[in-house]
Amino acid sequence: MNDRVRRLRDKSLNARTTLSLERARLLTEFDAGPEAKRLSVPVRRAAFFKYMAEHKQLWLDADELIVGERGPAPKATPTYPEICSHTMADLDILNSREKVPYHVDPADRADYAATLMPYWEGRSLRDRIMNEMAPEWIAAYEAGVFTEFQEQRAPGHTVLGDVIYRKGMNDLRRDIAESIAALDFFNDPDAYDKREELKAMDLAAQGLIRWAERYAERIEAQAANETDPIRRDELWAMARVCRHVPTQPPRTFWEALQYYWFVHIGVIAELNTWDSFNPGRLDQHLYPFYERDLAEGRLTE
């Protein structure tokens, strides 16, 4: 383990785990706006993801070469009020429990009580599920006969394929445009729903591209003022990577890792996928980039 990795590891292990309301605030801003009400469900979800990518805080550590956090800082975990709107008692438990506590800032707690909790009460997925259940079901649930994880989070255990190592988001956007153009609204009764899903895919791709562009802009600004020549060169290299991926397909091991990480944090920031978005066969996906970089002198073992 080199010194850089040791420092990053120590920072990660020692960072205080907190509950971040940044995503919840952005979601509430977006959802309360007039545009959101006019959109279909998939397009509304994707439009929020794009809005979040355009407005969320960006974390950049002094030792990082691969960038991206789903919250505003390491171990700052978002909350997802559209799925499950926490009570004030929930926040107390998260803040004080002995194992895996999530510190809740007093100012955030006050904002949650005054703004976020009232807005999402009755709107969350959990509220909708509970409202549809029979009294017998509710009684069994409250007695602890069973639990229903779907009331707390989105479906998870999803495995990423290899498409991102072959295509950039611009390539995928062209594929989406071709699929929309090929829809048959005269003979396919599902054409409208398909179009809305495809439009949502396009918006999600735009959001991920903008997230990376914002990182490139942030890194370039820092590089311009960096006095350490070694770190300055690293920052310019990082900015070039973020300018290339995820817009274009990765060419190097570094670009492939950064592309994957942008996709990963995009997925888990958009919705809480049971914290299990799996990279798939990461060794097989990355090995050709590693092998090529070794052969061309960009990497050493």
Tab-separated table of C-alpha atoms in Angstrom:
chain	number	residue	atom	x	y	z
A	1	MET	CA	0.000	0.000	0.000
A	2	ASN	CA	1.559	3.320	-1.029
A	3	ASP	CA	1.378	6.522	1.008
A	4	ARG	CA	-1.456	8.018	-1.048
A	5	VAL	CA	-3.669	4.961	-0.660
A	6	ARG	CA	-2.844	4.759	3.056
A	7	ARG	CA	-3.884	8.382	3.575
A	8	LEU	CA	-7.105	7.924	1.616
A	9	ARG	CA	-7.883	4.735	3.521
A	10	ASP	CA	-7.312	6.419	6.870
A	11	LYS	CA	-9.514	9.369	5.868
A	12	SER	CA	-12.276	6.996	4.796
A	13	LEU	CA	-12.113	4.921	7.977
A	14	ASN	CA	-11.975	7.942	10.253
A	15	ALA	CA	-14.579	10.106	8.522
A	16	ARG	CA	-17.659	10.750	10.617
A	17	THR	CA	-20.755	9.077	9.207
A	18	THR	CA	-23.502	11.663	8.757
A	19	LEU	CA	-26.990	11.906	7.351
A	20	SER	CA	-27.031	14.394	4.486
A	21	LEU	CA	-30.207	16.259	3.574
A	22	GLU	CA	-28.704	17.722	0.393
A	23	ARG	CA	-30.442	15.258	-1.927
A	24	ALA	CA	-33.755	15.567	-0.060
A	25	ARG	CA	-33.643	19.364	-0.352
A	26	LEU	CA	-32.874	19.216	-4.086
A	27	LEU	CA	-35.631	16.664	-4.633
A	28	THR	CA	-38.154	18.784	-2.745
A	29	GLU	CA	-37.170	21.906	-4.726
A	30	PHE	CA	-37.612	20.002	-7.979
A	31	ASP	CA	-40.785	18.157	-7.023
A	32	ALA	CA	-42.501	21.332	-5.816
A	33	GLY	CA	-41.796	23.119	-9.087
A	34	PRO	CA	-44.395	23.432	-11.851
A	35	GLU	CA	-42.429	21.401	-14.400
A	36	ALA	CA	-42.362	18.184	-12.361
A	37	LYS	CA	-46.157	17.914	-12.254
A	38	ARG	CA	-46.397	17.855	-16.047
A	39	LEU	CA	-43.957	15.000	-16.584
A	40	SER	CA	-44.575	11.266	-16.811
A	41	VAL	CA	-43.179	9.200	-13.945
A	42	PRO	CA	-40.005	7.936	-15.680
A	43	VAL	CA	-39.236	11.343	-17.192
A	44	ARG	CA	-39.840	13.044	-13.849
A	45	ARG	CA	-37.415	10.667	-12.118
A	46	ALA	CA	-34.748	11.236	-14.768
A	47	ALA	CA	-35.309	14.998	-14.835
A	48	PHE	CA	-34.711	15.075	-11.080
A	49	PHE	CA	-31.497	13.091	-11.498
A	50	LYS	CA	-30.307	15.651	-14.055
A	51	TYR	CA	-31.307	18.488	-11.700
A	52	MET	CA	-29.375	16.862	-8.853
A	53	ALA	CA	-26.310	16.339	-11.054
A	54	GLU	CA	-26.412	20.019	-12.002
A	55	HIS	CA	-26.723	21.355	-8.431
A	56	LYS	CA	-25.197	18.973	-5.875
A	57	GLN	CA	-21.967	19.809	-4.059
A	58	LEU	CA	-18.789	18.237	-5.432
A	59	TRP	CA	-16.201	16.705	-3.122
A	60	LEU	CA	-12.534	16.769	-4.161
A	61	ASP	CA	-9.892	15.392	-1.806
A	62	ALA	CA	-6.234	16.414	-1.991
A	63	ASP	CA	-5.128	12.803	-2.586
A	64	GLU	CA	-7.829	11.633	-4.983
A	65	LEU	CA	-7.267	10.527	-8.563
A	66	ILE	CA	-10.757	9.033	-8.990
A	67	VAL	CA	-13.505	11.506	-8.029
A	68	GLY	CA	-17.126	11.324	-7.007
A	69	GLU	CA	-19.305	11.084	-3.889
A	70	ARG	CA	-23.050	10.568	-3.738
A	71	GLY	CA	-23.229	13.047	-0.847
A	72	PRO	CA	-21.432	16.349	-0.262
A	73	ALA	CA	-18.563	14.590	1.579
A	74	PRO	CA	-17.277	11.071	2.310
A	75	LYS	CA	-19.708	9.076	4.463
A	76	ALA	CA	-22.387	11.763	4.066
A	77	THR	CA	-25.324	9.508	3.266
A	78	PRO	CA	-28.376	10.914	1.475
A	79	THR	CA	-31.922	10.357	2.588
A	80	TYR	CA	-34.680	9.390	0.148
A	81	PRO	CA	-37.947	10.931	1.354
A	82	GLU	CA	-39.887	9.861	-1.733
A	83	ILE	CA	-39.396	6.266	-0.582
A	84	CYS	CA	-39.598	6.594	3.195
A	85	SER	CA	-40.030	9.844	5.070
A	86	HIS	CA	-38.275	9.488	8.417
A	87	THR	CA	-39.881	10.590	11.658
A	88	MET	CA	-38.068	12.749	14.196
A	89	ALA	CA	-37.734	9.637	16.342
A	90	ASP	CA	-35.952	7.924	13.432
A	91	LEU	CA	-33.443	10.775	13.321
A	92	ASP	CA	-32.863	10.424	17.078
A	93	ILE	CA	-32.160	6.714	16.684
A	94	LEU	CA	-29.835	7.236	13.711
A	95	ASN	CA	-27.945	9.911	15.607
A	96	SER	CA	-27.529	7.993	18.870
A	97	ARG	CA	-27.373	4.272	18.138
A	98	GLU	CA	-24.169	2.507	19.151
A	99	LYS	CA	-23.568	0.569	15.940
A	100	VAL	CA	-23.339	2.506	12.650
A	101	PRO	CA	-24.689	5.846	13.871
A	102	TYR	CA	-25.465	8.636	11.394
A	103	HIS	CA	-24.866	12.042	12.930
A	104	VAL	CA	-27.743	14.452	12.304
A	105	ASP	CA	-26.804	18.133	12.411
A	106	PRO	CA	-29.183	20.157	14.635
A	107	ALA	CA	-29.807	22.660	11.830
A	108	ASP	CA	-30.658	19.813	9.452
A	109	ARG	CA	-32.964	18.324	12.054
A	110	ALA	CA	-34.849	21.625	12.336
A	111	ASP	CA	-35.100	21.939	8.548
A	112	TYR	CA	-36.348	18.372	8.283
A	113	ALA	CA	-39.112	19.040	10.808
A	114	ALA	CA	-40.133	22.380	9.322
A	115	THR	CA	-39.922	21.675	5.591
A	116	LEU	CA	-39.034	18.193	4.385
A	117	MET	CA	-41.168	15.992	6.627
A	118	PRO	CA	-44.388	18.012	6.114
A	119	TYR	CA	-43.908	18.062	2.337
A	120	TRP	CA	-43.401	14.304	1.960
A	121	GLU	CA	-45.937	13.130	4.528
A	122	GLY	CA	-48.481	11.036	2.655
A	123	ARG	CA	-46.486	11.204	-0.591
A	124	SER	CA	-43.745	8.646	0.082
A	125	LEU	CA	-43.763	5.140	-1.322
A	126	ARG	CA	-44.026	3.771	2.208
A	127	ASP	CA	-47.123	5.859	2.921
A	128	ARG	CA	-48.741	4.704	-0.318
A	129	ILE	CA	-48.005	1.057	0.408
A	130	MET	CA	-49.362	1.257	3.949
A	131	ASN	CA	-52.499	3.055	2.776
A	132	GLU	CA	-53.310	0.182	0.413
A	133	MET	CA	-52.870	-2.622	2.935
A	134	ALA	CA	-55.705	-4.336	4.804
A	135	PRO	CA	-55.924	-3.879	8.600
A	136	GLU	CA	-54.939	-7.532	9.112
A	137	TRP	CA	-51.765	-6.965	7.068
A	138	ILE	CA	-50.895	-3.856	9.071
A	139	ALA	CA	-51.478	-5.706	12.347
A	140	ALA	CA	-49.201	-8.575	11.299
A	141	TYR	CA	-46.567	-6.121	10.108
A	142	GLU	CA	-46.620	-4.124	13.347
A	143	ALA	CA	-46.449	-7.349	15.357
A	144	GLY	CA	-43.228	-8.245	13.571
A	145	VAL	CA	-44.578	-11.311	11.767
A	146	PHE	CA	-42.748	-10.119	8.654
A	147	THR	CA	-41.070	-7.046	7.253
A	148	GLU	CA	-41.322	-5.359	3.853
A	149	PHE	CA	-38.051	-3.901	2.625
A	150	GLN	CA	-39.749	-2.354	-0.377
A	151	GLU	CA	-41.211	0.284	1.938
A	152	GLN	CA	-37.691	1.508	2.736
A	153	ARG	CA	-35.737	1.370	-0.494
A	154	ALA	CA	-35.736	0.691	-4.208
A	155	PRO	CA	-35.098	-2.735	-5.717
A	156	GLY	CA	-31.426	-3.623	-5.590
A	157	HIS	CA	-29.034	-6.479	-6.300
A	158	THR	CA	-28.440	-5.125	-9.780
A	159	VAL	CA	-25.344	-6.112	-11.784
A	160	LEU	CA	-23.680	-3.791	-14.289
A	161	GLY	CA	-22.803	-5.167	-17.718
A	162	ASP	CA	-19.972	-4.161	-20.029
A	163	VAL	CA	-21.690	-1.571	-22.237
A	164	ILE	CA	-19.992	1.400	-20.526
A	165	TYR	CA	-16.587	0.034	-21.508
A	166	ARG	CA	-17.631	-0.007	-25.166
A	167	LYS	CA	-19.897	3.033	-25.455
A	168	GLY	CA	-19.912	6.541	-24.075
A	169	MET	CA	-23.068	8.328	-23.003
A	170	ASN	CA	-23.150	10.171	-26.344
A	171	ASP	CA	-23.188	6.793	-28.129
A	172	LEU	CA	-26.039	5.653	-25.899
A	173	ARG	CA	-27.920	8.887	-26.562
A	174	ARG	CA	-27.661	8.216	-30.302
A	175	ASP	CA	-28.988	4.680	-29.737
A	176	ILE	CA	-31.881	6.145	-27.745
A	177	ALA	CA	-32.691	8.683	-30.457
A	178	GLU	CA	-32.765	5.904	-33.064
A	179	SER	CA	-35.086	3.831	-30.860
A	180	ILE	CA	-37.456	6.781	-30.429
A	181	ALA	CA	-37.460	7.408	-34.183
A	182	ALA	CA	-38.335	3.751	-34.809
A	183	LEU	CA	-41.414	3.711	-32.546
A	184	ASP	CA	-44.666	2.826	-34.286
A	185	PHE	CA	-47.444	4.880	-32.705
A	186	PHE	CA	-50.068	3.536	-35.139
A	187	ASN	CA	-49.581	-0.162	-34.406
A	188	ASP	CA	-47.877	-0.416	-31.005
A	189	PRO	CA	-50.186	0.405	-28.067
A	190	ASP	CA	-47.125	0.664	-25.788
A	191	ALA	CA	-45.324	3.178	-28.003
A	192	TYR	CA	-46.061	6.150	-25.734
A	193	ASP	CA	-44.781	4.365	-22.609
A	194	LYS	CA	-41.685	3.237	-24.500
A	195	ARG	CA	-41.032	6.796	-25.654
A	196	GLU	CA	-41.300	8.146	-22.101
A	197	GLU	CA	-38.856	5.526	-20.831
A	198	LEU	CA	-36.429	6.310	-23.664
A	199	LYS	CA	-36.726	10.049	-22.983
A	200	ALA	CA	-35.908	9.304	-19.342
A	201	MET	CA	-32.831	7.324	-20.374
A	202	ASP	CA	-31.647	10.279	-22.451
A	203	LEU	CA	-32.114	12.694	-19.549
A	204	ALA	CA	-30.209	10.359	-17.222
A	205	ALA	CA	-27.328	10.230	-19.684
A	206	GLN	CA	-27.324	14.020	-19.905
A	207	GLY	CA	-27.246	14.231	-16.116
A	208	LEU	CA	-24.244	11.931	-15.799
A	209	ILE	CA	-22.397	13.870	-18.505
A	210	ARG	CA	-23.051	17.148	-16.699
A	211	TRP	CA	-21.919	15.688	-13.370
A	212	ALA	CA	-18.558	14.814	-14.942
A	213	GLU	CA	-18.305	18.177	-16.707
A	214	ARG	CA	-18.817	19.989	-13.413
A	215	TYR	CA	-16.034	17.908	-11.881
A	216	ALA	CA	-13.756	18.784	-14.804
A	217	GLU	CA	-14.504	22.489	-14.292
A	218	ARG	CA	-13.864	22.213	-10.546
A	219	ILE	CA	-10.590	20.330	-11.047
A	220	GLU	CA	-9.368	22.745	-13.733
A	221	ALA	CA	-10.009	25.698	-11.430
A	222	GLN	CA	-8.034	24.003	-8.667
A	223	ALA	CA	-5.212	23.060	-11.039
A	224	ALA	CA	-4.862	26.676	-12.141
A	225	ASN	CA	-4.059	27.671	-8.552
A	226	GLU	CA	-2.069	24.605	-7.484
A	227	THR	CA	1.515	25.382	-6.420
A	228	ASP	CA	2.733	21.770	-6.118
A	229	PRO	CA	3.847	20.833	-9.658
A	230	ILE	CA	3.238	17.111	-9.113
A	231	ARG	CA	-0.312	17.622	-7.876
A	232	ARG	CA	-0.935	20.222	-10.580
A	233	ASP	CA	-0.068	17.673	-13.275
A	234	GLU	CA	-2.338	15.123	-11.581
A	235	LEU	CA	-5.212	17.589	-11.514
A	236	TRP	CA	-4.875	18.431	-15.201
A	237	ALA	CA	-4.817	14.702	-15.977
A	238	MET	CA	-7.928	14.163	-13.834
A	239	ALA	CA	-9.713	16.990	-15.634
A	240	ARG	CA	-8.891	15.435	-19.023
A	241	VAL	CA	-10.322	12.128	-17.805
A	242	CYS	CA	-13.546	13.813	-16.649
A	243	ARG	CA	-13.825	15.653	-19.970
A	244	HIS	CA	-13.632	12.341	-21.829
A	245	VAL	CA	-15.728	9.965	-19.696
A	246	PRO	CA	-18.570	9.277	-19.432
A	247	THR	CA	-19.257	11.285	-22.613
A	248	GLN	CA	-17.010	9.052	-24.738
A	249	PRO	CA	-15.910	5.403	-24.364
A	250	PRO	CA	-12.894	4.877	-22.092
A	251	ARG	CA	-9.476	4.441	-23.695
A	252	THR	CA	-7.310	3.793	-20.636
A	253	PHE	CA	-7.466	1.974	-17.318
A	254	TRP	CA	-7.838	5.313	-15.493
A	255	GLU	CA	-10.716	6.401	-17.737
A	256	ALA	CA	-12.440	3.026	-17.386
A	257	LEU	CA	-12.266	3.187	-13.573
A	258	GLN	CA	-13.542	6.764	-13.482
A	259	TYR	CA	-16.372	5.953	-15.914
A	260	TYR	CA	-17.461	3.020	-13.793
A	261	TRP	CA	-17.368	5.133	-10.634
A	262	PHE	CA	-19.461	7.919	-12.164
A	263	VAL	CA	-22.080	5.305	-13.129
A	264	HIS	CA	-21.967	3.719	-9.675
A	265	ILE	CA	-22.473	6.925	-7.704
A	266	GLY	CA	-25.089	8.050	-10.220
A	267	VAL	CA	-27.151	4.929	-9.613
A	268	ILE	CA	-26.972	5.007	-5.804
A	269	ALA	CA	-27.547	8.762	-5.610
A	270	GLU	CA	-30.598	8.626	-7.884
A	271	LEU	CA	-32.325	6.077	-5.645
A	272	ASN	CA	-31.306	3.866	-2.747
A	273	THR	CA	-30.866	0.566	-4.575
A	274	TRP	CA	-30.535	-1.442	-1.390
A	275	ASP	CA	-26.887	-0.332	-1.380
A	276	SER	CA	-26.067	-3.147	-3.777
A	277	PHE	CA	-25.325	-1.902	-7.257
A	278	ASN	CA	-22.729	-4.464	-8.290
A	279	PRO	CA	-19.943	-3.678	-10.786
A	280	GLY	CA	-20.247	-7.150	-12.263
A	281	ARG	CA	-17.138	-8.824	-13.672
A	282	LEU	CA	-14.950	-5.825	-12.961
A	283	ASP	CA	-11.696	-7.757	-13.373
A	284	GLN	CA	-12.721	-8.972	-16.841
A	285	HIS	CA	-14.017	-5.552	-17.857
A	286	LEU	CA	-10.895	-3.692	-16.750
A	287	TYR	CA	-8.216	-6.207	-17.742
A	288	PRO	CA	-7.988	-5.198	-21.435
A	289	PHE	CA	-7.400	-1.566	-20.389
A	290	TYR	CA	-4.795	-2.658	-17.829
A	291	GLU	CA	-3.034	-4.911	-20.325
A	292	ARG	CA	-2.978	-2.187	-22.995
A	293	ASP	CA	-1.698	0.457	-20.592
A	294	LEU	CA	1.118	-1.836	-19.463
A	295	ALA	CA	2.085	-2.561	-23.059
A	296	GLU	CA	2.032	1.137	-24.038
A	297	GLY	CA	3.870	2.333	-20.935
A	298	ARG	CA	1.067	4.270	-19.206
A	299	LEU	CA	1.058	1.907	-16.226
A	300	THR	CA	3.510	-0.282	-14.343
A	301	GLU	CA	2.570	-3.304	-12.302
